[in-house]
Coordinates of C-alpha atoms in Angstrom, one line a residue:
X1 CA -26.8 44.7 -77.1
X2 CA -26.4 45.4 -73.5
X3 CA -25.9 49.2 -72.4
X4 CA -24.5 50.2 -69.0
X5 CA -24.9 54.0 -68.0
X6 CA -22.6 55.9 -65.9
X7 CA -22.2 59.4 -65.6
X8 CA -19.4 62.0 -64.8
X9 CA -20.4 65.0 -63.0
X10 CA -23.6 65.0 -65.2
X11 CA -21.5 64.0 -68.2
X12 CA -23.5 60.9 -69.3
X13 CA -22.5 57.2 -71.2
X14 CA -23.4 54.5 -72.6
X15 CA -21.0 51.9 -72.1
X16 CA -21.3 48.7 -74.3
X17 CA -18.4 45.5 -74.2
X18 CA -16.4 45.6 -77.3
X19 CA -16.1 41.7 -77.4
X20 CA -20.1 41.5 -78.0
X21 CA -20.9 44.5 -80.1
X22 CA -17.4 44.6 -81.9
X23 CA -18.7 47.3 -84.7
X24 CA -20.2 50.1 -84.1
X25 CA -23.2 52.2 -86.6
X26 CA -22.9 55.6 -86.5
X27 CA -26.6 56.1 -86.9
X28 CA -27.3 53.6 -84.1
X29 CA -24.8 55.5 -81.6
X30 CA -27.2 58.6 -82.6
X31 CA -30.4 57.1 -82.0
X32 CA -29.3 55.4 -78.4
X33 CA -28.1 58.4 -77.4
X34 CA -31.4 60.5 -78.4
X35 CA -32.8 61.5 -75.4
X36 CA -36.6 61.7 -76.5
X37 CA -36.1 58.5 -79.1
X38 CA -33.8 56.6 -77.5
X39 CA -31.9 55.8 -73.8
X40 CA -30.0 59.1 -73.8
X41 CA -26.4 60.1 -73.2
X42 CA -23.8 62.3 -74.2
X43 CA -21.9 59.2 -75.8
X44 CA -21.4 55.8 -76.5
X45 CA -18.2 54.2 -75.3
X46 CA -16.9 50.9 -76.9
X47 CA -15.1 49.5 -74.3
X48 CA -12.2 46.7 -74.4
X49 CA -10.8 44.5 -72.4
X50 CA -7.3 43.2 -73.9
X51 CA -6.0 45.7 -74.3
X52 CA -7.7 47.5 -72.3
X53 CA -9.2 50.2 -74.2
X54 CA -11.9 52.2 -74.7
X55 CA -13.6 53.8 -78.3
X56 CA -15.9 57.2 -78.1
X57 CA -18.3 58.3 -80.1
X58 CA -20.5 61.6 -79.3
X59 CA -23.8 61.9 -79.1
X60 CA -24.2 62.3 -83.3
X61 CA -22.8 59.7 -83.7
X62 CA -19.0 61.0 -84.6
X63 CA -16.1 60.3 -83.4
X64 CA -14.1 61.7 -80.6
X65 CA -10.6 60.9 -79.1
X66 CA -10.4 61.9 -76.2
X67 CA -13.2 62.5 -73.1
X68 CA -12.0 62.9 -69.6
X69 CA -15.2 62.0 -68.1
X70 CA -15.9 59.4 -70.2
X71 CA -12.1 58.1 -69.5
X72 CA -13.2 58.2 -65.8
X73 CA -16.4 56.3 -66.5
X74 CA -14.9 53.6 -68.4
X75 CA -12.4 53.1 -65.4
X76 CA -15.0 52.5 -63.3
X77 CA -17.0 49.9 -65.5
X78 CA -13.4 48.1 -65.6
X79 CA -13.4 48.1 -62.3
X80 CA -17.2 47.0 -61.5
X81 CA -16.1 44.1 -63.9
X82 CA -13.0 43.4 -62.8
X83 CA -11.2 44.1 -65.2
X84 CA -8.9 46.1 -63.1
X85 CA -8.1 46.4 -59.2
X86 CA -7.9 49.8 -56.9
X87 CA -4.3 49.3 -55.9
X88 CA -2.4 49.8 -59.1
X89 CA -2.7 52.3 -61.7
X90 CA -3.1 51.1 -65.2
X91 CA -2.8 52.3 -69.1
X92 CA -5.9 52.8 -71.2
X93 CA -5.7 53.0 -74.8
X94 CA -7.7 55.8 -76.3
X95 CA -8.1 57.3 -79.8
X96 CA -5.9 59.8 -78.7
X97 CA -2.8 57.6 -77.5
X98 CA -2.5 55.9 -74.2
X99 CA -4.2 57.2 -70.7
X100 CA -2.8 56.5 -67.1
X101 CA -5.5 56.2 -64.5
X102 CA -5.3 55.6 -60.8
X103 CA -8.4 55.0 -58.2
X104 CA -8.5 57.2 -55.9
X105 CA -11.4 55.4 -54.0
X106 CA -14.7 53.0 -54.8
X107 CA -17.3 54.1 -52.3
X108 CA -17.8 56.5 -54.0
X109 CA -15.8 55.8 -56.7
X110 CA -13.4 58.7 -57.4
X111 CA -10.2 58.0 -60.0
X112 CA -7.5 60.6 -61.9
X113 CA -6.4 60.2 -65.3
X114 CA -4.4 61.9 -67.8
X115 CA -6.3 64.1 -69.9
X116 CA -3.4 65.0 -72.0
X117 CA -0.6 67.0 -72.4
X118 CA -1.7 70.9 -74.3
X119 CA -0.5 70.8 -77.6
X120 CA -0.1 74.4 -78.8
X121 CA 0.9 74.0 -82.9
X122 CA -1.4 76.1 -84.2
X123 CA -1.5 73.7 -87.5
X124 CA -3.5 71.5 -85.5
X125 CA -6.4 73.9 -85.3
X126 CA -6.6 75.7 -88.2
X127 CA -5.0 75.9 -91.8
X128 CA -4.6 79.8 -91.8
X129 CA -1.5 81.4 -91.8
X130 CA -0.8 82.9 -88.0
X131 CA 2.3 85.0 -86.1
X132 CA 4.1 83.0 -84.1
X133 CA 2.7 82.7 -80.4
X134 CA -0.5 81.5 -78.5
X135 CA -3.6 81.2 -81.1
X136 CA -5.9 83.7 -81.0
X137 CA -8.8 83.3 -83.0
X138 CA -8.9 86.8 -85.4
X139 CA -13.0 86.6 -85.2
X140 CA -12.9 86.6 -81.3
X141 CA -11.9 90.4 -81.8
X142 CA -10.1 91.3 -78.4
X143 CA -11.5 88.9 -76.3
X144 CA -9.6 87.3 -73.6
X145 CA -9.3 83.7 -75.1
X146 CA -7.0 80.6 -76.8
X147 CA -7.3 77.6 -78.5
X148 CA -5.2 74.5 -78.4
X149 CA -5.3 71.0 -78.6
X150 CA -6.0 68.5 -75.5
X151 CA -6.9 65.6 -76.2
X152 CA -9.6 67.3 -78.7
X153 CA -9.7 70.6 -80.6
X154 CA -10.4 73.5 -77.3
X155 CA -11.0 77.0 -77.4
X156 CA -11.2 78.8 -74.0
X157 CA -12.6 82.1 -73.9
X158 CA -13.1 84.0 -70.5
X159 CA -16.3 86.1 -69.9
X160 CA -17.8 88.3 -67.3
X161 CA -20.9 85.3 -67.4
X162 CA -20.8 81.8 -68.8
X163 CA -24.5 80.9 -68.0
X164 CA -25.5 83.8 -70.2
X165 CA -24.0 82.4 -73.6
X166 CA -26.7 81.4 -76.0
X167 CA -26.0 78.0 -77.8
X168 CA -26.5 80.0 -81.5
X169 CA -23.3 82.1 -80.0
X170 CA -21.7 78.6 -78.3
X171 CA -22.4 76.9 -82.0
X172 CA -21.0 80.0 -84.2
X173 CA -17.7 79.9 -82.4
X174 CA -17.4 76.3 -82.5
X175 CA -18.3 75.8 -86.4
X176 CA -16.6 78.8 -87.5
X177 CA -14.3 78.1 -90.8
X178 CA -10.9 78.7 -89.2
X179 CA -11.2 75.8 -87.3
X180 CA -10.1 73.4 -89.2
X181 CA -12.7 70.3 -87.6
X182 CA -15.0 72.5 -85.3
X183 CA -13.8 73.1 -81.7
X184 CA -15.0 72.3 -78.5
X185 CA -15.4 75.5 -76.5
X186 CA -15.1 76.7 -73.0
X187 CA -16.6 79.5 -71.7
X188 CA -14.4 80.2 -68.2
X189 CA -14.5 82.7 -65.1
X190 CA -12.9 82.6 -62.1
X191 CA -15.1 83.3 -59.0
X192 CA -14.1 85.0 -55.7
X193 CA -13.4 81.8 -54.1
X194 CA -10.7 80.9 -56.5
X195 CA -12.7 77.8 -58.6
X196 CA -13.5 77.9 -61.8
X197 CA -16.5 78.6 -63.7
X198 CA -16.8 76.4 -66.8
X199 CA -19.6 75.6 -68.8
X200 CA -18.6 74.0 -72.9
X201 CA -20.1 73.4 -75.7
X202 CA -18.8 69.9 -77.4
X203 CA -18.9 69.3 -80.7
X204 CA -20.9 66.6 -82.0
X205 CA -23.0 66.9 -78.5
X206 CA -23.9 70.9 -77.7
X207 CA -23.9 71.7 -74.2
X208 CA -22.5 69.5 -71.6
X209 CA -23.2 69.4 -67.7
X210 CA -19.3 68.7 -67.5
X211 CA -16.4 68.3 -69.9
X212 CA -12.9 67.0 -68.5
X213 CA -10.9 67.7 -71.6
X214 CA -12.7 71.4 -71.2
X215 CA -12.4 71.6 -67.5
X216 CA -8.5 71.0 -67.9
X217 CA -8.0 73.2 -71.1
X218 CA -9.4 76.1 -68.8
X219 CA -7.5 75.4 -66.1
X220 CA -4.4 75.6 -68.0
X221 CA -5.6 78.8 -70.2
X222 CA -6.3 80.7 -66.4
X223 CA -2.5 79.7 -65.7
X224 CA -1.0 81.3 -69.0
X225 CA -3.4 84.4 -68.4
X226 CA -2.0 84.5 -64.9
X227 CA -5.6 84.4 -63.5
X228 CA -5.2 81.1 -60.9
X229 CA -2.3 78.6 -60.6
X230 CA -2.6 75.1 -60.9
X231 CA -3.7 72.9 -59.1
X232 CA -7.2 74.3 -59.5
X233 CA -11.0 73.1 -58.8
X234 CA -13.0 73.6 -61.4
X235 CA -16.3 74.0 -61.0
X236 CA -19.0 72.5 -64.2
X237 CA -22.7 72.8 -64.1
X238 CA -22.9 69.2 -63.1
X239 CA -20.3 69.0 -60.1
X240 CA -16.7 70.0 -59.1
X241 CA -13.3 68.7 -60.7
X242 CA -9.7 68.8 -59.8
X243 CA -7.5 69.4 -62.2
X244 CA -3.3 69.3 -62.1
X245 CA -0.4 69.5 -63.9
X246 CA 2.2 67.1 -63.6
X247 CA 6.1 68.2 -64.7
X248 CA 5.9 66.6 -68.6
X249 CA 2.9 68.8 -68.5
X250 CA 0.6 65.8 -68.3
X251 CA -2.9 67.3 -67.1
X252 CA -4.3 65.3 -64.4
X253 CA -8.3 64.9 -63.8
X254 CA -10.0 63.8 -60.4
X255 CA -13.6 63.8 -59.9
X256 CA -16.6 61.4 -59.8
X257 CA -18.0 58.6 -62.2
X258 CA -21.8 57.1 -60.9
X259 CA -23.2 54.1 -62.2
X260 CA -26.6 54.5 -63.5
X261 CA -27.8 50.9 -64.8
X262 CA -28.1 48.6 -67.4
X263 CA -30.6 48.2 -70.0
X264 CA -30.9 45.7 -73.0
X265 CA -31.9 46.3 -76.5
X266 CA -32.3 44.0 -79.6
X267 CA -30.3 45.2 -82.3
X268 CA -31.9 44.5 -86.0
X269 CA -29.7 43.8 -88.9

């Protein structure tokens, strides 16, 4: 099997060519991306080329949908391998429906995608019965927060400090029974020089030097709380994103993808 790294802002891949490895075991996609055991990485990314699409597991080896960074990764392996060209935008299939993408540049290589559009039926989050309106999750007392669906299950919750969450308090929000299948979750601020402060916790991963699903759910929570309009930077532990809005209410994501290397290993069957 051959791996290719890239990374996002910090937010780190393994990429391997769908035609080659064409199934993928769970346990495997754990152990390569163990980062004392194994190469290390946030996730494993299947990636296709007709029709161009990409599959995304996390770092357990689960499945995810949707991963802005890793979206933006995958567009630039495409690219490296010619898959694609810089002067057209193109459609990627994800597990959440499909993604447009546009390079922005190639030295360094920056590109936007569509993270998704904010999908705000409650019955995607959680099976309890809930008032009509934004969904508050009960246990979050009166904390200023929401949760919706982008791509993957978010929850955005503003605090005076995001660096001081613990990842016991991180894990107990994002576990808790009333979501229905975990939720990723964003802990947001906005600083005096109008970016925002994001730092998540991913299911199926833990704590994250960047999250572009989480960077744009956060963007669009500060907009409903009226605490920043969009267009917005957002700023992750691992580097600064851009995230819009278009008018279907398609969130946009710029930033970085970094190519890392390539590595073999000899799978055992």
């Amino acid at each position: 099997m051959i791996l290719e790294k890239y990374q996002g802002c910090g937010n780190d891949f393994l990429i391997v060519d769908g035609s080659r490895t064409p199934v993928i075991d769970p346990q495997q996609v754990a152990a390569l991306c163990d980062r004392h055991r194994g190469f290390g990485a946030d996730g494993l990314i299947v990636a296709r080329r007709d029709p161009l699409s990409m599959e995304l597991w996390n770092q357990d080896g689960t499945r995810a949908g949707m991963c802005g960074n890793g979206l933006r990764c995958f567009v630039h392996h495409a690219y490296r391998k010619g898959w694609i060209q810089a002067d057209r935008p193109y459609r990627i299939g994800t597990g959440d429906g499909l993604r447009s993408v546009w390079i922005c540049s190639t030295e360094p290589f920056i590109c936007r995608v569509e993270a998704g559009i904010p999908d705000f039926d409650a019955k995607r989050m959680t099976n309890q019965p809930l008032l009509p309106g934004l969904l508050h999750a009960p246990f979050l007392s009166q904390q200023q927060s929401c949760s919706f669906w982008l791509g993957v299950p978010h929850t955005v919750l503003f605090t005076a400090d995001p660096e001081v969450i613990s990842a016991e308090q991180a894990r107990a929000i994002g576990r808790h029974p009333f979501f229905k299948e975990g939720t990723n979750v964003d802990f947001a601020r906005l600083k005096e020089n109008g970016e925002l402060q994001v730092r998540t916790w991913e299911r199926g991963v833990g704590w994250t030097l960047a999250c572009g699903t989480g960077a744009c759910a956060s963007a669009v929570a500060a907009a409903i709380f009226g605490l920043c309009p969009l267009p917005c930077k957002v700023r992750c532990p691992g580097g600064l994103l851009q995230v819009e809005q278009a008018p279907d209410k398609q969130c946009l994501l710029t930033g970085p993808s970094v190519y890392i290397g390539k590595a073999e290993v000899k799978v055992c069957g």
